[in-house]
Coordinates of N, CA and C in Angstrom, one line a residue:
X1 N -1.5 -11.0 -41.8 CA -1.7 -11.3 -40.5 C -3.1 -10.8 -40.1
X2 N -3.9 -11.5 -39.3 CA -5.2 -11.0 -38.9 C -5.1 -9.9 -37.9
X3 N -6.2 -9.1 -37.8 CA -6.2 -8.0 -36.9 C -5.9 -8.5 -35.4
X4 N -6.4 -9.6 -35.1 CA -6.2 -10.2 -33.7 C -4.6 -10.4 -33.5
X5 N -4.1 -11.0 -34.6 CA -2.6 -11.2 -34.5 C -1.8 -10.0 -34.3
X6 N -2.2 -8.9 -35.1 CA -1.6 -7.6 -35.0 C -1.8 -7.1 -33.6
X7 N -3.0 -7.3 -33.0 CA -3.2 -6.7 -31.6 C -2.3 -7.4 -30.6
X8 N -2.2 -8.8 -30.7 CA -1.4 -9.5 -29.8 C 0.1 -9.1 -30.0
X9 N 0.5 -8.9 -31.2 CA 1.9 -8.4 -31.5 C 2.2 -7.0 -30.9
X10 N 1.2 -6.1 -30.9 CA 1.2 -4.9 -30.3 C 1.4 -5.0 -28.8
X11 N 0.7 -5.9 -28.1 CA 0.9 -6.1 -26.7 C 2.4 -6.5 -26.5
X12 N 2.8 -7.4 -27.3 CA 4.3 -7.8 -27.1 C 5.3 -6.7 -27.3
X13 N 5.0 -5.8 -28.3 CA 5.8 -4.8 -28.6 C 5.8 -3.7 -27.4
X14 N 4.6 -3.4 -27.0 CA 4.5 -2.4 -25.8 C 5.1 -3.0 -24.6
X15 N 5.1 -4.2 -24.3 CA 5.7 -4.8 -23.2 C 7.2 -4.7 -23.3
X16 N 7.7 -5.0 -24.5 CA 9.1 -5.0 -24.7 C 9.7 -3.6 -24.6
X17 N 8.9 -2.6 -25.1 CA 9.3 -1.2 -25.0 C 9.4 -0.8 -23.5
X18 N 8.5 -1.3 -22.8 CA 8.4 -0.9 -21.4 C 9.7 -1.4 -20.6
X19 N 10.0 -2.7 -20.8 CA 11.1 -3.3 -20.0 C 12.4 -2.9 -20.6
X20 N 12.5 -2.3 -21.7 CA 13.8 -1.8 -22.3 C 14.0 -0.3 -21.9
X21 N 13.1 0.2 -21.1 CA 13.3 1.4 -20.5 C 13.4 1.2 -18.9
X22 N 14.6 0.8 -18.5 CA 14.7 0.3 -17.1 C 14.4 1.4 -16.0
X23 N 14.7 2.6 -16.3 CA 14.4 3.6 -15.3 C 12.9 3.8 -15.1
X24 N 12.2 3.8 -16.2 CA 10.7 3.9 -16.2 C 10.1 2.7 -15.4
X25 N 10.6 1.5 -15.7 CA 10.1 0.2 -15.2 C 10.4 0.2 -13.7
X26 N 11.6 0.6 -13.3 CA 12.0 0.6 -11.9 C 11.1 1.5 -11.1
X27 N 10.9 2.7 -11.5 CA 10.0 3.6 -10.7 C 8.6 3.2 -10.7
X28 N 8.1 2.6 -11.8 CA 6.7 2.0 -11.8 C 6.5 1.1 -10.7
X29 N 7.4 0.2 -10.4 CA 7.3 -0.7 -9.3 C 7.8 -0.3 -8.0
X30 N 8.7 0.7 -8.0 CA 9.3 1.2 -6.7 C 8.4 2.2 -6.1
X31 N 7.6 3.0 -6.7 CA 6.8 4.0 -6.1 C 5.7 3.3 -5.1
X32 N 5.0 2.3 -5.6 CA 4.0 1.8 -4.7 C 4.7 1.2 -3.4
X33 N 5.8 0.5 -3.6 CA 6.4 0.0 -2.4 C 7.0 1.1 -1.5
X34 N 7.5 2.2 -2.1 CA 7.9 3.4 -1.3 C 6.8 3.9 -0.4
X35 N 5.6 4.1 -1.1 CA 4.5 4.6 -0.3 C 4.1 3.6 0.8
X36 N 4.1 2.3 0.5 CA 3.8 1.3 1.5 C 4.7 1.5 2.6
X37 N 6.0 1.6 2.5 CA 7.0 1.6 3.5 C 6.7 3.0 4.3
X38 N 6.6 4.1 3.6 CA 6.3 5.4 4.3 C 5.1 5.4 5.2
X39 N 4.0 5.0 4.6 CA 2.7 4.9 5.4 C 2.7 4.1 6.6
X40 N 3.3 2.9 6.4 CA 3.4 1.9 7.5 C 4.4 2.4 8.5
X41 N 5.4 3.1 8.2 CA 6.3 3.7 9.1 C 5.7 4.7 10.0
X42 N 4.8 5.5 9.4 CA 4.1 6.6 10.1 C 2.9 6.1 10.9
X43 N 2.1 5.3 10.3 CA 0.8 4.8 10.9 C 0.8 3.3 11.3
X44 N 1.9 2.6 11.1 CA 1.9 1.2 11.2 C 1.5 0.6 12.6
X45 N 1.8 1.4 13.6 CA 1.5 0.9 15.0 C 0.0 1.0 15.5
X46 N -0.8 1.7 14.6 CA -2.1 1.9 15.1 C -3.0 0.7 14.6
X47 N -4.2 0.7 15.0 CA -5.2 -0.4 14.5 C -6.5 0.3 14.0
X48 N -7.2 -0.4 13.1 CA -8.4 0.1 12.6 C -9.4 -1.1 12.6
X49 N -10.7 -0.8 12.6 CA -11.7 -1.8 12.5 C -12.3 -1.8 11.1
X50 N -12.3 -3.0 10.5 CA -12.7 -3.2 9.1 C -13.5 -4.5 9.0
X51 N -14.7 -4.4 8.6 CA -15.6 -5.6 8.5 C -15.6 -6.4 9.8
X52 N -15.7 -5.6 10.9 CA -15.7 -6.2 12.3 C -14.5 -6.7 12.8
X53 N -13.3 -6.6 12.0 CA -12.1 -7.1 12.5 C -11.1 -6.1 12.9
X54 N -10.3 -6.3 13.8 CA -9.2 -5.4 14.2 C -8.0 -5.7 13.3
X55 N -7.7 -4.8 12.5 CA -6.5 -4.9 11.7 C -5.4 -3.9 12.0
X56 N -4.1 -4.3 11.9 CA -3.1 -3.3 12.0 C -3.1 -2.3 10.8
X57 N -2.7 -1.1 11.0 CA -2.7 -0.2 10.0 C -1.8 -0.7 8.8
X58 N -0.7 -1.4 9.2 CA 0.3 -1.9 8.2 C -0.4 -2.8 7.3
X59 N -1.3 -3.7 7.9 CA -2.0 -4.6 7.0 C -3.0 -4.0 6.2
X60 N -3.7 -2.9 6.7 CA -4.6 -2.1 5.9 C -3.9 -1.5 4.7
X61 N -2.7 -1.0 4.9 CA -2.0 -0.3 3.8 C -1.6 -1.2 2.7
X62 N -1.4 -2.5 3.0 CA -1.0 -3.4 1.9 C -2.2 -3.5 0.9
X63 N -3.4 -3.6 1.3 CA -4.6 -3.6 0.4 C -4.8 -2.3 -0.2
X64 N -4.5 -1.2 0.6 CA -4.7 0.2 0.0 C -3.7 0.5 -1.1
X65 N -2.5 0.1 -0.9 CA -1.4 0.4 -1.8 C -1.7 -0.4 -3.1
X66 N -2.2 -1.6 -2.9 CA -2.5 -2.5 -4.1 C -3.5 -1.7 -5.0
X67 N -4.4 -1.2 -4.3 CA -5.5 -0.4 -5.0 C -4.9 0.8 -5.7
X68 N -4.0 1.5 -5.0 CA -3.2 2.6 -5.6 C -2.4 2.2 -6.8
X69 N -1.8 1.0 -6.7 CA -0.9 0.5 -7.7 C -1.7 0.3 -9.1
X70 N -2.9 -0.2 -8.9 CA -3.8 -0.5 -10.1 C -4.1 0.8 -10.8
X71 N -4.6 1.8 -9.9 CA -5.0 3.1 -10.5 C -3.8 3.7 -11.2
X72 N -2.6 3.6 -10.6 CA -1.4 4.3 -11.2 C -1.0 3.6 -12.5
X73 N -1.0 2.3 -12.5 CA -0.6 1.5 -13.7 C -1.6 1.7 -15.0
X74 N -2.9 2.0 -14.6 CA -3.8 2.1 -15.6 C -4.1 3.6 -16.0
X75 N -4.9 4.2 -15.1 CA -5.3 5.6 -15.2 C -4.1 6.6 -15.5
X76 N -3.2 6.6 -14.6 CA -2.2 7.7 -14.6 C -1.2 7.4 -15.8
X77 N -0.7 6.2 -15.9 CA 0.3 5.9 -16.9 C -0.3 5.9 -18.3
X78 N -1.5 5.4 -18.5 CA -2.0 5.5 -19.8 C -2.4 6.9 -20.3
X79 N -3.0 7.7 -19.4 CA -3.3 9.1 -19.8 C -2.0 9.8 -20.1
X80 N -0.9 9.7 -19.4 CA 0.3 10.5 -19.7 C 1.0 9.9 -21.0
X81 N 1.1 8.6 -21.0 CA 1.8 8.0 -22.2 C 1.0 8.3 -23.5
X82 N -0.3 8.2 -23.5 CA -1.1 8.4 -24.7 C -1.0 9.9 -25.1
X83 N -1.0 10.8 -24.0 CA -0.9 12.2 -24.4 C 0.5 12.5 -25.1
X84 N 1.5 11.9 -24.6 CA 2.8 12.1 -25.3 C 2.9 11.5 -26.7
X85 N 2.2 10.3 -26.8 CA 2.1 9.7 -28.2 C 1.4 10.6 -29.1
X86 N 0.3 11.2 -28.6 CA -0.5 12.1 -29.5 C 0.3 13.3 -29.9
X87 N 1.1 13.9 -29.0 CA 1.9 15.1 -29.3 C 3.0 14.8 -30.3
X88 N 3.5 13.6 -30.1 CA 4.6 13.2 -31.0 C 4.2 12.8 -32.4
X89 N 2.9 12.8 -32.6 CA 2.4 12.4 -33.9 C 2.2 10.9 -34.1
X90 N 2.4 10.1 -33.0 CA 2.4 8.6 -33.2 C 1.0 8.2 -33.6
X91 N 0.0 8.8 -32.9 CA -1.4 8.3 -33.1 C -1.8 8.6 -34.6
X92 N -1.4 9.8 -35.0 CA -1.8 10.1 -36.5 C -1.0 9.2 -37.5
X93 N 0.2 8.9 -37.2 CA 0.9 8.0 -38.1 C 0.4 6.6 -38.1
X94 N -0.2 6.1 -37.0 CA -0.8 4.8 -36.9 C -1.8 4.6 -38.0
X95 N -2.5 5.7 -38.3 CA -3.6 5.6 -39.2 C -3.1 5.4 -40.6
X96 N -1.9 5.6 -40.9 CA -1.3 5.3 -42.2 C -0.6 4.0 -42.3
X97 N -0.8 3.2 -41.3 CA -0.2 1.8 -41.4 C -1.2 0.7 -41.4
X98 N -0.9 -0.5 -41.7 CA -1.8 -1.6 -41.6 C -2.4 -1.9 -40.2
X99 N -1.7 -1.3 -39.2 CA -2.2 -1.7 -37.8 C -3.5 -0.9 -37.5
X100 N -4.6 -1.7 -37.2 CA -5.8 -1.0 -36.8 C -5.6 -0.2 -35.6
X101 N -6.4 1.0 -35.5 CA -6.3 1.9 -34.4 C -6.7 1.1 -33.1
X102 N -7.6 0.3 -33.2 CA -8.1 -0.4 -32.0 C -7.1 -1.4 -31.5
X103 N -6.3 -1.9 -32.4 CA -5.2 -2.9 -32.0 C -4.0 -2.1 -31.3
X104 N -3.8 -0.9 -31.7 CA -2.8 -0.1 -31.1 C -3.2 0.2 -29.6
X105 N -4.5 0.6 -29.4 CA -4.9 1.0 -28.1 C -5.0 -0.3 -27.3
X106 N -5.5 -1.4 -27.9 CA -5.5 -2.7 -27.2 C -4.2 -3.0 -26.6
X107 N -3.2 -2.8 -27.3 CA -1.8 -3.2 -26.8 C -1.4 -2.3 -25.6
X108 N -1.8 -1.1 -25.6 CA -1.5 -0.2 -24.5 C -2.3 -0.6 -23.3
X109 N -3.6 -0.8 -23.5 CA -4.4 -1.2 -22.4 C -4.2 -2.5 -21.8
X110 N -3.9 -3.5 -22.6 CA -3.6 -4.8 -22.2 C -2.3 -4.8 -21.4
X111 N -1.3 -4.1 -21.8 CA 0.0 -4.0 -21.1 C -0.3 -3.3 -19.8
X112 N -1.1 -2.2 -19.7 CA -1.3 -1.6 -18.5 C -2.0 -2.5 -17.5
X113 N -2.9 -3.3 -17.9 CA -3.6 -4.2 -17.0 C -2.7 -5.4 -16.5
X114 N -1.8 -5.8 -17.4 CA -0.8 -6.8 -16.9 C 0.2 -6.3 -15.9
X115 N 0.6 -5.0 -16.1 CA 1.4 -4.4 -15.1 C 0.7 -4.2 -13.8
X116 N -0.6 -3.8 -13.9 CA -1.4 -3.7 -12.7 C -1.4 -5.0 -11.9
X117 N -1.6 -6.1 -12.6 CA -1.7 -7.4 -11.9 C -0.3 -7.8 -11.3
X118 N 0.7 -7.4 -11.9 CA 2.0 -7.7 -11.5 C 2.4 -6.8 -10.2
X119 N 1.9 -5.6 -10.3 CA 2.1 -4.7 -9.1 C 1.4 -5.3 -7.9
X120 N 0.2 -5.7 -8.1 CA -0.6 -6.3 -6.9 C 0.2 -7.4 -6.4
X121 N 0.7 -8.3 -7.2 CA 1.4 -9.5 -6.7 C 2.6 -9.1 -5.9
X122 N 3.4 -8.1 -6.4 CA 4.6 -7.6 -5.7 C 4.1 -7.0 -4.4
X123 N 3.2 -6.2 -4.3 CA 2.7 -5.5 -3.1 C 2.3 -6.4 -2.1
X124 N 1.3 -7.4 -2.5 CA 0.8 -8.4 -1.5 C 1.9 -9.3 -1.0
X125 N 2.9 -9.7 -1.9 CA 4.0 -10.5 -1.4 C 4.9 -9.8 -0.5
X126 N 5.2 -8.5 -0.8 CA 6.0 -7.6 0.1 C 5.3 -7.5 1.5
X127 N 4.0 -7.2 1.4 CA 3.2 -7.1 2.7 C 3.2 -8.3 3.5
X128 N 3.1 -9.5 2.9 CA 3.1 -10.8 3.6 C 4.4 -11.1 4.1
X129 N 5.5 -10.7 3.5 CA 6.9 -11.0 3.9 C 7.3 -10.1 5.1
X130 N 7.0 -8.8 5.0 CA 7.5 -7.9 5.9 C 6.6 -7.4 7.0
X131 N 5.2 -7.5 6.7 CA 4.2 -7.0 7.6 C 3.2 -8.0 8.1
X132 N 3.4 -9.3 7.7 CA 2.5 -10.3 8.1 C 1.1 -10.2 7.6
X133 N 1.0 -9.5 6.4 CA -0.4 -9.3 5.9 C -0.9 -10.6 5.3
X134 N -2.2 -10.9 5.4 CA -2.8 -12.1 4.9 C -2.9 -12.0 3.3
X135 N -2.7 -13.2 2.8 CA -3.0 -13.4 1.3 C -4.4 -13.8 1.2
X136 N -5.2 -13.1 0.4 CA -6.7 -13.4 0.3 C -6.9 -14.6 -0.5
X137 N -6.6 -15.8 0.1 CA -6.9 -17.1 -0.6 C -8.3 -17.5 -0.6
X138 N -9.0 -17.2 0.5 CA -10.5 -17.6 0.6 C -11.4 -16.8 -0.3
X139 N -11.0 -15.6 -0.6 CA -11.8 -14.7 -1.5 C -11.0 -14.4 -2.8
X140 N -10.2 -15.3 -3.2 CA -9.3 -15.1 -4.3 C -10.2 -14.7 -5.6
X141 N -11.3 -15.5 -5.9 CA -12.0 -15.2 -7.1 C -12.5 -13.7 -7.1
X142 N -13.1 -13.3 -5.9 CA -13.5 -11.8 -5.8 C -12.3 -10.9 -6.0
X143 N -11.2 -11.2 -5.4 CA -10.0 -10.5 -5.5 C -9.6 -10.2 -7.0
X144 N -9.6 -11.3 -7.7 CA -9.1 -11.3 -9.1 C -10.2 -10.5 -10.0
X145 N -11.4 -10.7 -9.7 CA -12.5 -10.1 -10.5 C -12.5 -8.5 -10.2
X146 N -12.3 -8.2 -8.9 CA -12.2 -6.8 -8.6 C -11.0 -6.1 -9.2
X147 N -9.9 -6.8 -9.3 CA -8.7 -6.2 -9.9 C -9.0 -6.0 -11.4
X148 N -9.6 -7.0 -12.0 CA -9.9 -6.9 -13.5 C -10.8 -5.7 -13.8
X149 N -11.9 -5.6 -13.0 CA -13.0 -4.6 -13.2 C -12.3 -3.2 -13.0
X150 N -11.6 -3.0 -11.9 CA -10.9 -1.8 -11.6 C -9.9 -1.4 -12.7
X151 N -9.1 -2.4 -13.1 CA -8.0 -2.1 -14.1 C -8.7 -1.7 -15.4
X152 N -9.7 -2.4 -15.9 CA -10.3 -2.1 -17.1 C -11.0 -0.7 -17.1
X153 N -11.7 -0.4 -16.0 CA -12.5 0.8 -15.8 C -11.5 2.0 -15.8
X154 N -10.4 1.9 -15.0 CA -9.5 3.0 -14.9 C -8.6 3.2 -16.1
X155 N -8.5 2.1 -16.9 CA -7.9 2.3 -18.2 C -8.7 3.1 -19.1
X156 N -10.0 2.8 -19.1 CA -11.0 3.6 -19.9 C -11.0 5.1 -19.6
X157 N -11.0 5.3 -18.2 CA -11.0 6.7 -17.7 C -9.7 7.4 -18.0
X158 N -8.6 6.6 -18.0 CA -7.3 7.2 -18.3 C -7.3 7.7 -19.8
X159 N -7.8 6.9 -20.6 CA -8.0 7.4 -22.0 C -9.0 8.6 -22.2
X160 N -10.0 8.6 -21.4 CA -11.0 9.6 -21.5 C -10.4 10.9 -21.1
X161 N -9.6 10.9 -20.0 CA -9.1 12.2 -19.5 C -8.2 12.9 -20.5
X162 N -7.6 12.2 -21.4 CA -6.8 12.8 -22.5 C -7.5 13.8 -23.3
X163 N -8.8 13.7 -23.3 CA -9.6 14.7 -24.1 C -9.5 16.1 -23.6
X164 N -9.3 16.2 -22.2 CA -9.1 17.6 -21.6 C -7.7 17.9 -21.3
X165 N -6.7 17.1 -21.7 CA -5.3 17.4 -21.5 C -4.9 18.3 -22.8
X166 N -4.5 19.5 -22.6 CA -4.2 20.3 -23.8 C -2.9 19.9 -24.5
X167 N -1.9 19.5 -23.8 CA -0.7 19.0 -24.4 C 0.1 18.1 -23.5
X168 N 1.1 17.4 -24.1 CA 1.8 16.4 -23.3 C 2.5 17.0 -22.1
X169 N 3.0 18.2 -22.1 CA 3.7 18.8 -21.0 C 2.7 18.9 -19.8
X170 N 1.4 19.2 -20.1 CA 0.4 19.5 -19.1 C -0.1 18.1 -18.5
X171 N 0.2 16.9 -19.1 CA -0.5 15.8 -18.7 C -0.2 15.3 -17.4
X172 N 1.1 15.4 -16.8 CA 1.3 15.0 -15.4 C 0.5 15.8 -14.4
X173 N 0.4 17.1 -14.7 CA -0.3 18.0 -13.8 C -1.8 17.7 -13.8
X174 N -2.4 17.6 -15.0 CA -3.8 17.4 -15.1 C -4.2 16.1 -14.5
X175 N -3.4 15.0 -14.8 CA -3.7 13.7 -14.3 C -3.6 13.6 -12.8
X176 N -2.5 14.1 -12.3 CA -2.3 14.0 -10.8 C -3.4 14.9 -10.1
X177 N -3.7 16.1 -10.6 CA -4.7 16.9 -10.0 C -6.0 16.2 -10.0
X178 N -6.3 15.4 -11.0 CA -7.7 14.7 -11.1 C -7.7 13.5 -10.2
X179 N -6.7 12.9 -9.8 CA -6.7 11.7 -9.0 C -6.1 11.7 -7.5
X180 N -5.1 12.5 -7.4 CA -4.5 12.6 -6.1 C -5.4 13.0 -4.9
X181 N -6.2 14.1 -5.1 CA -7.1 14.5 -4.0 C -8.0 13.4 -3.7
X182 N -8.5 12.7 -4.6 CA -9.5 11.6 -4.4 C -8.9 10.4 -3.6
X183 N -7.5 10.1 -3.9 CA -6.9 9.1 -3.2 C -6.8 9.4 -1.7
X184 N -6.7 10.6 -1.3 CA -6.7 11.0 0.1 C -8.0 10.9 0.9
X185 N -9.1 11.0 0.2 CA -10.3 10.9 0.7 C -11.2 9.7 0.4
X186 N -10.5 8.7 -0.2 CA -11.2 7.6 -0.6 C -10.8 6.3 0.2
X187 N -10.2 6.5 1.4 CA -9.9 5.3 2.2 C -8.7 4.6 1.6
X188 N -7.8 5.3 0.9 CA -6.5 4.7 0.3 C -5.3 5.2 1.0
X189 N -5.0 6.4 0.9 CA -3.8 7.0 1.6 C -4.1 7.2 3.1
X190 N -5.2 7.5 3.5 CA -5.5 7.7 4.8 C -6.8 7.0 5.2
X191 N -6.8 6.1 6.2 CA -8.0 5.4 6.6 C -9.1 6.4 7.1
X192 N -10.4 6.2 6.6 CA -11.5 7.1 6.9 C -11.8 6.8 8.4
X193 N -11.8 7.9 9.2 CA -12.2 7.8 10.6 C -13.7 8.1 10.9
X194 N -14.2 8.9 10.1 CA -15.7 9.3 10.2 C -16.4 9.1 8.9
X195 N -17.1 8.0 8.8 CA -17.9 7.7 7.5 C -18.9 8.7 7.2
X196 N -19.3 9.5 8.1 CA -20.3 10.5 7.8 C -19.8 11.9 7.5
X197 N -18.4 12.0 7.5 CA -17.9 13.3 7.1 C -18.2 13.8 5.7
X198 N -18.1 15.1 5.5 CA -18.5 15.7 4.3 C -17.7 15.2 3.1
X199 N -16.4 15.1 3.4 CA -15.5 14.6 2.3 C -15.8 13.1 1.9
X200 N -16.3 12.3 2.7 CA -16.7 11.0 2.4 C -17.9 11.0 1.4
X201 N -18.8 12.0 1.6 CA -19.9 12.1 0.8 C -19.4 12.5 -0.6
X202 N -18.4 13.4 -0.7 CA -17.8 13.8 -2.0 C -17.1 12.6 -2.6
X203 N -16.4 11.8 -1.8 CA -15.6 10.7 -2.3 C -16.5 9.7 -3.0
X204 N -17.7 9.5 -2.4 CA -18.6 8.5 -2.9 C -19.1 8.8 -4.3
X205 N -19.0 10.0 -4.9 CA -19.4 10.4 -6.2 C -18.4 9.9 -7.2
X206 N -17.2 9.4 -6.8 CA -16.2 9.0 -7.7 C -15.7 7.6 -7.6
X207 N -15.1 7.0 -8.6 CA -14.8 5.6 -8.6 C -13.7 5.2 -7.7
X208 N -12.7 6.0 -7.3 CA -11.7 5.5 -6.4 C -12.2 5.0 -5.1
X209 N -13.2 5.7 -4.5 CA -13.8 5.3 -3.2 C -14.4 3.9 -3.4
X210 N -15.2 3.7 -4.4 CA -15.9 2.4 -4.6 C -14.9 1.2 -5.0
X211 N -13.9 1.6 -5.7 CA -12.9 0.6 -6.0 C -12.1 0.2 -4.7
X212 N -11.8 1.2 -3.8 CA -11.1 0.9 -2.6 C -12.0 0.0 -1.7
X213 N -13.3 0.2 -1.6 CA -14.2 -0.6 -0.8 C -14.2 -2.0 -1.4
X214 N -14.3 -2.1 -2.6 CA -14.4 -3.4 -3.3 C -13.1 -4.2 -3.1
X215 N -12.0 -3.6 -3.1 CA -10.7 -4.2 -2.9 C -10.6 -4.6 -1.4
X216 N -11.1 -3.7 -0.5 CA -11.1 -4.1 1.0 C -11.9 -5.4 1.2
X217 N -13.1 -5.4 0.6 CA -13.9 -6.5 0.9 C -13.3 -7.8 0.3
X218 N -12.7 -7.7 -0.8 CA -12.0 -8.9 -1.4 C -10.8 -9.3 -0.7
X219 N -10.2 -8.4 0.0 CA -8.9 -8.7 0.7 C -9.1 -9.1 2.2
X220 N -10.0 -8.4 2.8 CA -10.2 -8.5 4.3 C -11.5 -9.1 4.8
X221 N -12.5 -9.4 3.9 CA -13.7 -9.9 4.4 C -13.6 -11.2 5.1
X222 N -14.0 -11.4 6.4 CA -13.8 -12.6 7.1 C -14.8 -13.7 6.7
X223 N -15.9 -13.4 6.0 CA -16.8 -14.4 5.6 C -17.4 -14.0 4.2
X224 N -18.1 -14.9 3.6 CA -18.7 -14.6 2.4 C -17.7 -14.7 1.2
X225 N -18.1 -14.4 0.0 CA -17.3 -14.5 -1.1 C -16.3 -13.3 -1.3
X226 N -16.6 -12.2 -0.6 CA -15.7 -11.1 -0.8 C -16.1 -10.2 -1.9
X227 N -17.2 -10.5 -2.6 CA -17.7 -9.6 -3.7 C -18.5 -8.5 -3.1
X228 N -18.2 -7.3 -3.6 CA -19.0 -6.1 -3.2 C -19.7 -5.6 -4.5
X229 N -20.8 -6.2 -4.8 CA -21.5 -6.0 -6.0 C -21.8 -4.5 -6.4
X230 N -22.4 -3.8 -5.4 CA -22.8 -2.4 -5.7 C -21.6 -1.6 -6.0
X231 N -20.5 -1.7 -5.4 CA -19.3 -0.8 -5.7 C -18.7 -1.3 -7.0
X232 N -18.7 -2.6 -7.3 CA -18.1 -3.0 -8.6 C -19.0 -2.4 -9.8
X233 N -20.3 -2.4 -9.5 CA -21.2 -1.9 -10.6 C -20.9 -0.4 -10.8
X234 N -20.7 0.3 -9.7 CA -20.4 1.8 -9.9 C -19.1 2.0 -10.6
X235 N -18.1 1.2 -10.3 CA -16.7 1.3 -10.8 C -16.9 0.9 -12.4
X236 N -17.6 -0.1 -12.6 CA -17.8 -0.5 -14.0 C -18.6 0.5 -14.8
X237 N -19.6 1.2 -14.2 CA -20.3 2.2 -14.8 C -19.5 3.3 -15.3
X238 N -18.5 3.7 -14.3 CA -17.6 4.8 -14.7 C -16.7 4.3 -15.8
X239 N -16.3 3.1 -15.9 CA -15.6 2.6 -17.0 C -16.2 2.7 -18.3
X240 N -17.6 2.3 -18.3 CA -18.4 2.5 -19.5 C -18.5 4.0 -19.9
X241 N -18.7 4.8 -19.0 CA -18.7 6.3 -19.2 C -17.4 6.8 -19.9
X242 N -16.3 6.1 -19.4 CA -15.0 6.4 -20.0 C -14.8 6.1 -21.4
X243 N -15.4 4.9 -21.7 CA -15.4 4.3 -23.1 C -16.2 5.4 -24.0

């Protein structure tokens, strides 16, 4: 079998292993919806101005939690799962099999990106059904490209962070400590009220902020294509650095 065939088979195997662990699969999809319900319950009656439009906070959180879902499915899940695979000796044993190392990693990354896309579909559908959120049909190409760039870049960063994770037991703490604070200051968990605040300046140094802005443009932009080129380039550059 060719290397490409082995890589595609690895994607299928990783996907099957994921769905055969129902507890893990359930919480992977339940957590974003739980955050969406909690944040909209707390802040849903407020309004914010985005791209010159008045949006309900509930609508804002549909896009924000979609962004969070992509980061969780790629950066967080890949970093933790690969750390455990490394400590269990799986990565070392792969080198003694006909499966190329790149094919093994391709299977993990492709599966993470597919889960990210599925999470976005679920979150957007849930938001449209229960909160009247708009489905970004007019800016759909920008929406899909932004998801793809973000998912690929955060997958690379998730693999990169494993270099500083000392062992599998420490992986949840290290990964969450590296991403959760940024989610709070990057217009994801809490809408930014003061764009000139010091924490916004800090947030702009990291990719979650720029990914959030690109997703907002692709989701809520009232005119134009919805592409936010500068932010996508910054997210992509971080992905290249992760590689």
